[in-house]
Tab-separated table of C-alpha atoms and ligand atoms in Angstrom:
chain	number	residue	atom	x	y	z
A	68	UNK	CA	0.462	-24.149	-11.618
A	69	UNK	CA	-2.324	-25.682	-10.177
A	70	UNK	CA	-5.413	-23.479	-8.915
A	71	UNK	CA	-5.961	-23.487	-5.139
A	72	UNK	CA	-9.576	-25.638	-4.159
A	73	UNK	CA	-11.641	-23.906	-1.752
A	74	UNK	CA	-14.209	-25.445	0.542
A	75	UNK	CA	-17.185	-23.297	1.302
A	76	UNK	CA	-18.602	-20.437	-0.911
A	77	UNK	CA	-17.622	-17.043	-0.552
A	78	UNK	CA	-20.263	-14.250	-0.504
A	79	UNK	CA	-19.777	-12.207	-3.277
A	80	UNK	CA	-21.970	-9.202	-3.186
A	81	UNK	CA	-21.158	-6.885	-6.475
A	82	UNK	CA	-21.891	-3.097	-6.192
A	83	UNK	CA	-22.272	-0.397	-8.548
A	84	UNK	CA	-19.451	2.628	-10.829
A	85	UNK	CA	-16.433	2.352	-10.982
A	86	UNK	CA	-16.154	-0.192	-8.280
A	87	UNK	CA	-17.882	-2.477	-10.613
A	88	UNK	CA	-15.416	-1.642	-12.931
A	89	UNK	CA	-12.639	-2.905	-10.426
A	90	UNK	CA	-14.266	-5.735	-9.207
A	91	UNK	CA	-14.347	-7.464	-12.580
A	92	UNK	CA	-10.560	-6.452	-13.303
A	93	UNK	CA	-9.631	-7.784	-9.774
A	94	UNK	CA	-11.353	-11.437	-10.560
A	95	UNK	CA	-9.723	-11.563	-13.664
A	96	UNK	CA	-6.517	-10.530	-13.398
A	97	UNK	CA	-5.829	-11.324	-9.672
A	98	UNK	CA	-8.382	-14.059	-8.543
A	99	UNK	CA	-9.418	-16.560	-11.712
A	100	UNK	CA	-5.687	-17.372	-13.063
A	101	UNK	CA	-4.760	-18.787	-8.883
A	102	UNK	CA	-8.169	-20.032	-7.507
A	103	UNK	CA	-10.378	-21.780	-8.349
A	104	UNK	CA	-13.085	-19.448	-6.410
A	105	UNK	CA	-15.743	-20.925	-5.331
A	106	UNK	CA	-18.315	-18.025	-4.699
A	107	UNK	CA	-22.327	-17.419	-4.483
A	108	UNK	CA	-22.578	-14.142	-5.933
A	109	UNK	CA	-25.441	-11.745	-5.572
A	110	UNK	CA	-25.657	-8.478	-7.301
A	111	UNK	CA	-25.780	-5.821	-5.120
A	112	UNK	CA	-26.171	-3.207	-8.169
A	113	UNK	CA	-28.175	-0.562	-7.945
A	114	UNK	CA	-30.417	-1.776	-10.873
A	115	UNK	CA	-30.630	-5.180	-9.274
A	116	UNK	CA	-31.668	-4.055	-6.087
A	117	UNK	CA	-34.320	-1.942	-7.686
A	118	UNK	CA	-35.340	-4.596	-9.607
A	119	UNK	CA	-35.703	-7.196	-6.628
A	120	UNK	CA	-37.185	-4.545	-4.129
A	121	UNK	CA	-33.666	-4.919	-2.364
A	122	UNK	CA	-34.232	-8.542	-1.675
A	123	UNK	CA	-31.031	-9.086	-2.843
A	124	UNK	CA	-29.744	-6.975	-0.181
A	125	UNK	CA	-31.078	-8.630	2.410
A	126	UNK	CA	-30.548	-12.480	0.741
A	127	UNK	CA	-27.201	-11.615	0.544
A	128	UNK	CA	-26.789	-10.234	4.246
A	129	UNK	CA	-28.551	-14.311	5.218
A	130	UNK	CA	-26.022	-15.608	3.226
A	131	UNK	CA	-22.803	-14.013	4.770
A	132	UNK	CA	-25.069	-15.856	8.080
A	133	UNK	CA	-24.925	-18.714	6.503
A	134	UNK	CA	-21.402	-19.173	5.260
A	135	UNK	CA	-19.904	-16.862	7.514
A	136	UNK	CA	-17.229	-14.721	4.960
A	137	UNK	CA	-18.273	-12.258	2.486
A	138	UNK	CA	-16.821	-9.616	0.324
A	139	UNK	CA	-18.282	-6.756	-0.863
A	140	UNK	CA	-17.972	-4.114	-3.890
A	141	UNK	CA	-19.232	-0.565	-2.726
A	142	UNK	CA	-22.631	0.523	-3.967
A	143	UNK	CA	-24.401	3.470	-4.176
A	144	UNK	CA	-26.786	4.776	-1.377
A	145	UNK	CA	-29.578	6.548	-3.448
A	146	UNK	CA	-30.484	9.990	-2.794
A	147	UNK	CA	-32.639	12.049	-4.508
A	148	UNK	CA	-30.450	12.371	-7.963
A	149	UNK	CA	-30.103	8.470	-7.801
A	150	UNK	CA	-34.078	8.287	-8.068
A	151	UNK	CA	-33.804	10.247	-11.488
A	152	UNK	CA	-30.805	8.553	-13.041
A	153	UNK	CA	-31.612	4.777	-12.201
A	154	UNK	CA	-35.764	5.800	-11.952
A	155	UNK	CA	-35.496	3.844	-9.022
A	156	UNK	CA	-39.070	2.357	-6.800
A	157	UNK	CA	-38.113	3.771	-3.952
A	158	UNK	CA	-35.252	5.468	-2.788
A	159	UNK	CA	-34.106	1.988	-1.098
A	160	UNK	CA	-31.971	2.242	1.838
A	161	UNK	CA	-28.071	1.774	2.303
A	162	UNK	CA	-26.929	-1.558	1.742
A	163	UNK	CA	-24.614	-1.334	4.231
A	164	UNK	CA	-27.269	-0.526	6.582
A	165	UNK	CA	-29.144	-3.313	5.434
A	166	UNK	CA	-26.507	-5.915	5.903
A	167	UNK	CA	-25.321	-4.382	9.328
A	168	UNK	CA	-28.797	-4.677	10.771
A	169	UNK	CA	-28.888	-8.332	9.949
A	170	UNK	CA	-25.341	-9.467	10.992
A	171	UNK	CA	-25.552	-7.116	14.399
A	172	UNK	CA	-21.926	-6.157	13.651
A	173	UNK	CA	-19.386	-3.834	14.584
A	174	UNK	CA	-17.306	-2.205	11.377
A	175	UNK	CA	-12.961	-2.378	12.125
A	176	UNK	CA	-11.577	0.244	9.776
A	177	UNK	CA	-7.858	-0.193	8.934
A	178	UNK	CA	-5.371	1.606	6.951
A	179	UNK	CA	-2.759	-0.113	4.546
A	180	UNK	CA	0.413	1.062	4.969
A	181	UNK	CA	3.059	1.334	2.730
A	182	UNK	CA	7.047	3.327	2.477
A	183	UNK	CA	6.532	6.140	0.302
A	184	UNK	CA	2.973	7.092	2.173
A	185	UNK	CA	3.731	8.294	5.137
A	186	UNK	CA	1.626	9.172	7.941
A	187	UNK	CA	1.227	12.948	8.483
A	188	UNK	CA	1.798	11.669	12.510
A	189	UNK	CA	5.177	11.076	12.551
A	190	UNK	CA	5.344	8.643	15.375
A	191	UNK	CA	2.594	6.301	13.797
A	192	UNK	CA	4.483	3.629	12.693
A	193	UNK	CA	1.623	0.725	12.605
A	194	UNK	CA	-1.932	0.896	11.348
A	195	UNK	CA	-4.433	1.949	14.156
A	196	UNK	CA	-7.883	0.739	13.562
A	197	UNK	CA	-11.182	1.915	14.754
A	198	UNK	CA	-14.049	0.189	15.756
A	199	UNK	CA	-17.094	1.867	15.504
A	200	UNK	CA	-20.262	0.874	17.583
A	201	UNK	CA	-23.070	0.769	14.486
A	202	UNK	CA	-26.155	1.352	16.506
A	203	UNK	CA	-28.270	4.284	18.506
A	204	UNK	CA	-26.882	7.587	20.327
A	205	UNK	CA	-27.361	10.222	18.188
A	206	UNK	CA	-27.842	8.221	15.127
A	207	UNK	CA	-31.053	7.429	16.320
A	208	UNK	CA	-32.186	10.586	18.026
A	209	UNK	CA	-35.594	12.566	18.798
A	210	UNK	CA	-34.864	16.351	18.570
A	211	UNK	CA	-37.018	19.297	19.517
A	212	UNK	CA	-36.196	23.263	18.702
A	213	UNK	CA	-37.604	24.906	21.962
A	214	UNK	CA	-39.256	28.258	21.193
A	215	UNK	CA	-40.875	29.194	24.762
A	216	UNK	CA	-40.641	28.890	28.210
A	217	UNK	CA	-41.403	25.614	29.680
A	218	UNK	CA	-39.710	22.628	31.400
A	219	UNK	CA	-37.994	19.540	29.731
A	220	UNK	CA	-38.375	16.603	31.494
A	221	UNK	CA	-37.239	12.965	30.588
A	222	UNK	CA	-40.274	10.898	31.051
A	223	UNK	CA	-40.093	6.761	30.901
A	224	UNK	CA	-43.300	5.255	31.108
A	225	UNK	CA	-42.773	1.473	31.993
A	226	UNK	CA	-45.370	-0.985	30.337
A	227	UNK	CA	-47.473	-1.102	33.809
A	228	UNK	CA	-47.658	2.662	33.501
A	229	UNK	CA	-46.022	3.904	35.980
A	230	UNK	CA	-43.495	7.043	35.547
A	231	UNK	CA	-40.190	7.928	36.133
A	232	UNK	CA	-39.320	11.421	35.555
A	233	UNK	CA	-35.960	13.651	35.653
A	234	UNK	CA	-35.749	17.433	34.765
A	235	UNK	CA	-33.462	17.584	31.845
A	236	UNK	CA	-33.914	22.059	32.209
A	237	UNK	CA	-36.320	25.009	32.868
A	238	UNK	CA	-36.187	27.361	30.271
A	239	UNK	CA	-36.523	30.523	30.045
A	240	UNK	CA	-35.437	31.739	26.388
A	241	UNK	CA	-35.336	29.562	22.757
A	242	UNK	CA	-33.172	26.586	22.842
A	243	UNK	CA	-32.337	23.047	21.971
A	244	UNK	CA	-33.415	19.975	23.289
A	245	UNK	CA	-32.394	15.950	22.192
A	246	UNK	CA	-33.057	12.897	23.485
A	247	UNK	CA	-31.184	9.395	22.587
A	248	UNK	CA	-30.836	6.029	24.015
A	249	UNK	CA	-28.766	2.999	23.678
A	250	UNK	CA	-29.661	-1.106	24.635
A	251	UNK	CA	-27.094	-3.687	26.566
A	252	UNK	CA	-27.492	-5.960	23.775
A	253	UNK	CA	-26.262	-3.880	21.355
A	254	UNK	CA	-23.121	-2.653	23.742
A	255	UNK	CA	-22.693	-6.313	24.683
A	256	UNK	CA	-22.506	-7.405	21.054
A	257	UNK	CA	-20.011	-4.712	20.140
A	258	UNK	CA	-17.632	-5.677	23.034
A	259	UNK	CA	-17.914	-9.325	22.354
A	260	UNK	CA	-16.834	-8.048	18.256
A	261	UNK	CA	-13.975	-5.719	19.686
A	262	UNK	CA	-12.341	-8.408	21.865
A	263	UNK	CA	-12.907	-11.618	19.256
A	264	UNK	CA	-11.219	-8.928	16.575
A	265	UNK	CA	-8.640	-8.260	19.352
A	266	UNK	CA	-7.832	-11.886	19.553
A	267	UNK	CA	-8.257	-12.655	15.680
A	268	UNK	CA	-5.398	-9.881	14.876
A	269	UNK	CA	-3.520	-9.927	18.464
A	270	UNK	CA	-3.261	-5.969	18.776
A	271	UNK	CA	-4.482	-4.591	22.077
A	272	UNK	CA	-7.746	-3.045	22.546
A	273	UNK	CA	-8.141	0.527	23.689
A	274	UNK	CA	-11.848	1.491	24.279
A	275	UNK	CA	-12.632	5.132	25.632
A	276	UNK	CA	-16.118	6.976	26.767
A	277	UNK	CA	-16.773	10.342	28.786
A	278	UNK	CA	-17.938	8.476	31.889
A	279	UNK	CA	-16.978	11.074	34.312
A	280	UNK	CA	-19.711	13.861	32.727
A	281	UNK	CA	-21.730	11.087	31.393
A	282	UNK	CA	-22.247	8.864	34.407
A	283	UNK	CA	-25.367	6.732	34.030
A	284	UNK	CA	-25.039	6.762	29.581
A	285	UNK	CA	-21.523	6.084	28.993
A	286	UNK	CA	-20.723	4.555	32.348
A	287	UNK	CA	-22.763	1.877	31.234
A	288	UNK	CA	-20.535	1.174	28.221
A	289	UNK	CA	-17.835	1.367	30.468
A	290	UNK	CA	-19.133	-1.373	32.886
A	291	UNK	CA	-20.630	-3.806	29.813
A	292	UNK	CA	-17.379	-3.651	28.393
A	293	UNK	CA	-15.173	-4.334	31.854
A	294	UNK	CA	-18.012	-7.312	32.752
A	295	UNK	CA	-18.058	-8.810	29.689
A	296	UNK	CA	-13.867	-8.866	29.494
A	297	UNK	CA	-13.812	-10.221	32.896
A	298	UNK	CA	-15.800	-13.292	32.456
A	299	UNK	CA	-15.026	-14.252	29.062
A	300	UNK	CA	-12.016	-12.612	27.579
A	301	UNK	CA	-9.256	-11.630	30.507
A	302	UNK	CA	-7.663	-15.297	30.059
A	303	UNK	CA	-7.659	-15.736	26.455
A	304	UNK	CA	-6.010	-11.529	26.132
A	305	UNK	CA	-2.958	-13.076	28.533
A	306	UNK	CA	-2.984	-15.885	26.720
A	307	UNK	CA	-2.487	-14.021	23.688
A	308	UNK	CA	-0.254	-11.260	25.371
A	309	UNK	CA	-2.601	-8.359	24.676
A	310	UNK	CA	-4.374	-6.199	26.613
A	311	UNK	CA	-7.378	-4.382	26.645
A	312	UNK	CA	-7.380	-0.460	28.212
A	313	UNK	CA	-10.117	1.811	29.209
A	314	UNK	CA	-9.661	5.274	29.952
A	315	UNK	CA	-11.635	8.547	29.016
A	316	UNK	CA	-11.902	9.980	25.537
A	317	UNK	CA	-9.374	12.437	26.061
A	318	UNK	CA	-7.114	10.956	27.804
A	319	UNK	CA	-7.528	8.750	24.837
A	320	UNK	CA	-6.976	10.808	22.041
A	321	UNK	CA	-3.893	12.467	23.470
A	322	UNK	CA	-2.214	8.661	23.985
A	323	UNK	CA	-3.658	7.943	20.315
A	324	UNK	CA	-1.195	11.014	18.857
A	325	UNK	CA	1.524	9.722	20.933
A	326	UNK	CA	1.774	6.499	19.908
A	327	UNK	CA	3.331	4.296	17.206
A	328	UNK	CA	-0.202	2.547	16.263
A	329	UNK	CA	-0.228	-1.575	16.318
A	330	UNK	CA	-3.901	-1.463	18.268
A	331	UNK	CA	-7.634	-1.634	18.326
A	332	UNK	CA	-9.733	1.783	19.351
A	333	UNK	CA	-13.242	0.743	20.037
A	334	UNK	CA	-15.007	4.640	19.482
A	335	UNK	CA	-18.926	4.801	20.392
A	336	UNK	CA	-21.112	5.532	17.527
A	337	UNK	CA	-20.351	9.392	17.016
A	338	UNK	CA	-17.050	9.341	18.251
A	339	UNK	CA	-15.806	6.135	15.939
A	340	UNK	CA	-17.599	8.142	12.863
A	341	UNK	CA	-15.334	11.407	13.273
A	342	UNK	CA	-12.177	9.356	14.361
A	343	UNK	CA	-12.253	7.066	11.579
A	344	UNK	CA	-12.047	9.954	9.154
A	345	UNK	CA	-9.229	11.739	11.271
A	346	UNK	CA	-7.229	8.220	11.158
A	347	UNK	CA	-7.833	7.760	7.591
A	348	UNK	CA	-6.779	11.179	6.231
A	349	UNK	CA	-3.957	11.264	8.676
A	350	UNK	CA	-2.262	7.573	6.772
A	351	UNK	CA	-2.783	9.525	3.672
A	352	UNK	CA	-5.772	8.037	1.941
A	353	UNK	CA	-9.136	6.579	1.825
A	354	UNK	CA	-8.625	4.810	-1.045
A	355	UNK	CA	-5.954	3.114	1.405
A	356	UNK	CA	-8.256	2.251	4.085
A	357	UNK	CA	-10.065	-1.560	4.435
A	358	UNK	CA	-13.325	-2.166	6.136
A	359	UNK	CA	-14.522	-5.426	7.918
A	360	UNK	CA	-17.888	-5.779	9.652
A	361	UNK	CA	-17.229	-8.249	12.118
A	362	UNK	CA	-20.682	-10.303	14.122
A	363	UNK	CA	-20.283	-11.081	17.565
A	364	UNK	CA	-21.513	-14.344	16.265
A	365	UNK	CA	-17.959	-14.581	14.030
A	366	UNK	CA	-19.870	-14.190	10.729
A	367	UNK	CA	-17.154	-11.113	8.251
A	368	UNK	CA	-17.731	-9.113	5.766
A	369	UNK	CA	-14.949	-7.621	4.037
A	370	UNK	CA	-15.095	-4.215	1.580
A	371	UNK	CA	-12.901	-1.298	1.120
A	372	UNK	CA	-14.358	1.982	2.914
A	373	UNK	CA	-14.526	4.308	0.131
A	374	UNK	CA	-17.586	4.948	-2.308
A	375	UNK	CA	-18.332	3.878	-5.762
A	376	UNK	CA	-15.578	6.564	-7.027
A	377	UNK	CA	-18.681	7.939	-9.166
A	378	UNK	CA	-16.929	11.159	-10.849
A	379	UNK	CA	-14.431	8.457	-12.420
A	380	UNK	CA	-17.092	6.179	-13.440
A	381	UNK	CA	-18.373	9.047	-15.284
A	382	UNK	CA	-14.852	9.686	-17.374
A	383	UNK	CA	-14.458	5.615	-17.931
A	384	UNK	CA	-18.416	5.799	-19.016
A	385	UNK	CA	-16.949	8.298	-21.616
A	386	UNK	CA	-13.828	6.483	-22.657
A	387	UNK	CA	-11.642	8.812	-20.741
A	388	UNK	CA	-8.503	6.877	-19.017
A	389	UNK	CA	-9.048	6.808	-15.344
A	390	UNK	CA	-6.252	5.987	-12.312
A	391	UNK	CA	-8.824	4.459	-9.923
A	392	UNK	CA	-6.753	2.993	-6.635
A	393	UNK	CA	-8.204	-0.669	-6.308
A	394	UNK	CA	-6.009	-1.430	-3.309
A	395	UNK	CA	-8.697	-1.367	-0.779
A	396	UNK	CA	-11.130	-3.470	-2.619
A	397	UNK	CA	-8.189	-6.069	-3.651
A	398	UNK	CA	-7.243	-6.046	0.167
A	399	UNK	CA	-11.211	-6.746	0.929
A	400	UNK	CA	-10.625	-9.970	-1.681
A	401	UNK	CA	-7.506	-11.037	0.587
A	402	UNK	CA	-9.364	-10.392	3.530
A	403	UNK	CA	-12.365	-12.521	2.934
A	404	UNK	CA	-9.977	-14.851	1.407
A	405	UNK	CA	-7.849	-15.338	3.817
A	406	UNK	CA	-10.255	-15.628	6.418
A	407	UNK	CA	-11.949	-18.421	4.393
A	408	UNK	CA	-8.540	-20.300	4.264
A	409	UNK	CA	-8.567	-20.298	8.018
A	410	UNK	CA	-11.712	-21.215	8.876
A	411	UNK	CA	-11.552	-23.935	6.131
A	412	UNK	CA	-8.008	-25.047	6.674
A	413	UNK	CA	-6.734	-24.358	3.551
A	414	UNK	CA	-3.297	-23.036	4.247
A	415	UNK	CA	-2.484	-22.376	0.265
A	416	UNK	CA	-5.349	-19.915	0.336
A	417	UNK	CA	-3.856	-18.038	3.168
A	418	UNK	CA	-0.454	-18.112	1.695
A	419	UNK	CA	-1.890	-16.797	-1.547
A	420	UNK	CA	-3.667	-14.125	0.788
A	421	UNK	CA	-0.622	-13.218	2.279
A	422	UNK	CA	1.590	-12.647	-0.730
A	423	UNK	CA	-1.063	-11.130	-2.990
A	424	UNK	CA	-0.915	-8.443	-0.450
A	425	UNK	CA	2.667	-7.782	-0.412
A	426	UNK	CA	2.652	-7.985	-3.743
A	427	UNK	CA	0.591	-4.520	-3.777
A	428	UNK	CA	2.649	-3.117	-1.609
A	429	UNK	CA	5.637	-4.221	-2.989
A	430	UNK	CA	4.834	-2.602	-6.156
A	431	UNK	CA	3.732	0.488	-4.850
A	432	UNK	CA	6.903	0.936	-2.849
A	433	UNK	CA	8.696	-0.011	-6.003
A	434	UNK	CA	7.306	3.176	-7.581
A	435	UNK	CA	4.203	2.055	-9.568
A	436	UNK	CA	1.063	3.347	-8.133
A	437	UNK	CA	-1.868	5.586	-9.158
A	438	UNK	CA	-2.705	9.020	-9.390
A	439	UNK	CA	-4.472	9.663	-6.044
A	440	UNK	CA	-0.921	8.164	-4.350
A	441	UNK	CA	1.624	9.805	-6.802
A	442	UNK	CA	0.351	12.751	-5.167
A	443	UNK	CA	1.111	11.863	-1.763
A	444	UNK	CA	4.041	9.893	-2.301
A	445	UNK	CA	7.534	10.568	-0.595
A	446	UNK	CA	9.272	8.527	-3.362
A	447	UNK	CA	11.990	9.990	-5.982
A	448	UNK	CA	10.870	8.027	-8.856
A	449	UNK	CA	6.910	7.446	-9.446
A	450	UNK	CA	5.173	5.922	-12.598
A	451	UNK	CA	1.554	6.887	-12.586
A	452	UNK	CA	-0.437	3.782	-13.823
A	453	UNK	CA	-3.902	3.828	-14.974
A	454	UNK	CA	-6.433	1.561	-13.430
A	455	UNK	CA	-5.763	-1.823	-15.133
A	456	UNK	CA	-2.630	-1.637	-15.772
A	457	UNK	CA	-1.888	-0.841	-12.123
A	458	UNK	CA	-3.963	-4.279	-11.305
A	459	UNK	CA	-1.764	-5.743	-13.921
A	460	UNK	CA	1.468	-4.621	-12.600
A	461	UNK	CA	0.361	-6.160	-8.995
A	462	UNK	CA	-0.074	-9.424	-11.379
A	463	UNK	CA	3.597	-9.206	-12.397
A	464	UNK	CA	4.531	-8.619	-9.044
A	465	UNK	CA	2.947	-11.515	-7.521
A	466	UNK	CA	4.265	-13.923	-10.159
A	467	UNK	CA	7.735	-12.673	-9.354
A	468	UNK	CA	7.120	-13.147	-5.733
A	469	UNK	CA	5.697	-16.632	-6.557
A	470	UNK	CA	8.866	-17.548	-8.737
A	471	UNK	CA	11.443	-16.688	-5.930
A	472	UNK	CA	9.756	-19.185	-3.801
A	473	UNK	CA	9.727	-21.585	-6.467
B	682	NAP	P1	-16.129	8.038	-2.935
B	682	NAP	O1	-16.654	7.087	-3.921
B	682	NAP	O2	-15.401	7.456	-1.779
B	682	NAP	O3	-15.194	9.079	-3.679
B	682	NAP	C1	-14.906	10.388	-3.227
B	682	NAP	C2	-13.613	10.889	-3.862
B	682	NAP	O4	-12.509	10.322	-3.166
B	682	NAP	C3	-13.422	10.471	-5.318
B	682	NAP	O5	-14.066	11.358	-6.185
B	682	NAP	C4	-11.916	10.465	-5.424
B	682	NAP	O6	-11.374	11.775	-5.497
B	682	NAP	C5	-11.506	9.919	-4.075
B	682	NAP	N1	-11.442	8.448	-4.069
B	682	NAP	C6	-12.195	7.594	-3.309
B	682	NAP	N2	-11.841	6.340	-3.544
B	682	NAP	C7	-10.865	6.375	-4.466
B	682	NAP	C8	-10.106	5.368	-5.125
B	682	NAP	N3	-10.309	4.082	-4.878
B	682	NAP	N4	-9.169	5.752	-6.022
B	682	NAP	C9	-8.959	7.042	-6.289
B	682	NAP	N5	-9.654	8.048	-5.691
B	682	NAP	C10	-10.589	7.706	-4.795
B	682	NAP	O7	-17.322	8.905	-2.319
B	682	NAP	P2	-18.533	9.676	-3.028
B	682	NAP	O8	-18.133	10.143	-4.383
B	682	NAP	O9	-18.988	10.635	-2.018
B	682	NAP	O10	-19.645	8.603	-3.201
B	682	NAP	C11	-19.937	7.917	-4.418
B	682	NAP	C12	-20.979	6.850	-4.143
B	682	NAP	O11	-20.458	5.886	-3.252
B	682	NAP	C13	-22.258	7.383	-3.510
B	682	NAP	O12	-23.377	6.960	-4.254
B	682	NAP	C14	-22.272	6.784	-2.101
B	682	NAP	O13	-23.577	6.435	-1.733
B	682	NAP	C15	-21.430	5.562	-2.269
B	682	NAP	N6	-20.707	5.128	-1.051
B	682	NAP	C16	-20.686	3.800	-0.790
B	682	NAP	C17	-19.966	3.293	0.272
B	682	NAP	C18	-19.973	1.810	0.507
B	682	NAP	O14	-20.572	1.058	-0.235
B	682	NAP	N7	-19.302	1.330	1.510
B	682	NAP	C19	-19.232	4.153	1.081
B	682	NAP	C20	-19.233	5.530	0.788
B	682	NAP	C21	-19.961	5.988	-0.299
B	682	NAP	P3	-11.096	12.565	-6.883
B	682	NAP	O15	-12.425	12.682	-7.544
B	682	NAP	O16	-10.538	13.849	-6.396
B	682	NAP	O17	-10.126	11.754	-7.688
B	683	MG	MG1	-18.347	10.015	8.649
């Protein structure tokens, strides 16, 4: 068979452990023998980054601007240990970060379901995915432990230096005391990503704040949000027969465990951080969830949204087998491939896209899976598969799927 011709480059950003590991297994085996990939590849290793002051990081992050679709391994954030085992510069800052900063993007976190791994909410019968808004609140706060009496008082002092003040409390005993702030561009930007995302995968778009306590803060994400659907969105959602739905946080989370799944649920910085982990470990699994940072200029980046799987790295590192789940990283190749397809106008990449992922799923609901799903799964008759040979059986699979169709 002859290998599909893409267009443009493809970002290819390589990370670090056992993701490595995957990422190498997942060309081979699932990528090389059906396209003829076309990719500019930076190495988003740990040692590499160390080695180029993170330049890398941040060529790579102008590159995904440039070409509009990446895909990328996970990698290691270093901490303190990291220092000591890579005797790393500088303890250089989260990739992710890094590349989130540049693009100005908004992350969409979905899960991948499948029969056999079933949703501890019975009624969810579609993926939901959260959209978390990347920048300030809390994230970026100024705190202050309050040992005496005194006032706290919210001071802005405008450029001109004039004042405008607003008791935040008087206090009397010890307490706490935080400020935080937000900017329009930044709310703007994650609206325009939640309703292009809306449009790109037709699913509705839920979006929720506490506007009646917080009535200048979140109100305003509120209004941004309503403005910005008005004047450029409210045609092209009823001409895609979705909607998009506002209502307050708890309203919203009672409607979310009610429903069957099937939409969108833009969360504010905090409240998308703790939701996304509640969604995830209610489908079952992180190593089932996919991750897309999406610009509000259309530029992707596609990854899966777990970690480097480090305490397997370390039993592959000592020729111990390992049962690493590489759904969520081949699912970020699809992704970005898919994507590329489209923009590109290649429909054989899409079609490849489409039936590399069902042939994952296919083979997990046919029984074959790894160890983190065995556990989980519902089904009677489970083979436990080690890491490549999983990635090989989803090779089998897809050249069975590609034989029925001739
Ligand atoms: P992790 O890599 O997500 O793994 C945590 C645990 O979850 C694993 O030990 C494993 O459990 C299970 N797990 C996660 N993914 C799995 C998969 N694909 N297959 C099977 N099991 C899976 O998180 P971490 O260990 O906290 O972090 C390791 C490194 O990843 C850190 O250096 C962190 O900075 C980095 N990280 C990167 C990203 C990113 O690049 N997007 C995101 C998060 C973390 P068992 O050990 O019980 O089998
Ligand atoms: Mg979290």
């Amino acid at each position: 068979m002859e290998k599909i011709k893409m267009k443009t480059p493809l970002v290819e950003m390589d990370g670090d452990e056992m993701t490595r590991i995957l990422w190498r297994m997942i060309k081979e085996e699932l990528i090389y023998p059906y396209i003829d990939l076309k990719s500019e590849y930076y190495d988003l290793g740990l040692e590499h980054r160390n080695e180029t002051n993170d330049q890398v990081t941040i060529d790579s992050a102008n590159a995904n601007k440039k070409y509009g679709v990446a895909v990328k391994c996970a990698t290691i954030t270093p901490n303190a240990a990291r220092m000591e085992e890579y005797h790393l510069k500088e303890m250089w800052k989260s990739p992710n970060g890094t590349i989130r900063a540049i693009l100005d993007g908004t992350v969409f976190r979905a899960p991948i379901t499948v029969k056999g791994i079933e949703p501890y909410v019975r009624c969810w019968k579609k993926p939901i995915t959260i959209a978390r808004h990347a920048y300030g609140d809390v994230y970026k706060n100024t705190e202050m432990v309050i040992d005496r009496p005194g006032k706290a008082e919210l001071v802005f002092t405008a450029e001109d230096g004039s004042e405008t003040r607003s008791t935040i409390f008087e206090f009397q005993r010890p307490g706490v005391l935080q400020g935080m702030h937000n900017l329009d561009g930044s709310i703007e930007s994650f609206a325009r990503s939640c309703f292009n995302y809306a449009l790109d995968t037709k699913q509705d778009l839920w979006f929720a704040t506490k506007d009646t306590i917080s009535k200048k803060y979140d109100h305003t994400f509120k209004d941004i949000f309503q403005r910005i659907f008005e004047e450029e969105y409210r045609a092209r959602f009823e001409a895609a027969h979705i909607t998009y739905f506002y209502t307050l946080i708890d309203d919203a989370v009672a409607r979310v465990m009610k429903s069957e799944g099937g939409f969108i649920w833009a969360c504010k910085n905090y409240d998308g951080d703790v939701m996304s982990d509640m969604i995830s470990s209610a489908f079952g699994s992180l190593a089932m969830m996919t991750s897309v940072l999406v610009s509000p200029d259309g530029n992707y980046e596609y990854e899966a949204a777990h970690g480097t799987v480090q305490r397997h790295y370390y039993k592959y590192r000592k020729g111990e087998e390992t049962s690493t789940n590489s759904v969520a990283t081949i699912f970020a190749w699809t992704g970005a491939l898919r994507k590329r397809g489209e923009l590109d106008d290649i429909p054989e990449l899409v079609a490849y896209a489409d039936r590399m992922e069902q042939a994952v799923i296919h083979t997990i609901e046919g029984g074959k899976m790894t160890k983190d799903l065995a556990l989980i799964s519902s089904l009677e008759h489970v083979t436990v598969l080690n890491s490549e040979d999983f990635i090989k059986a989803v090779r089998a699979t897809y050249e069975e799927l590609s034989g029925a169709v001739g």
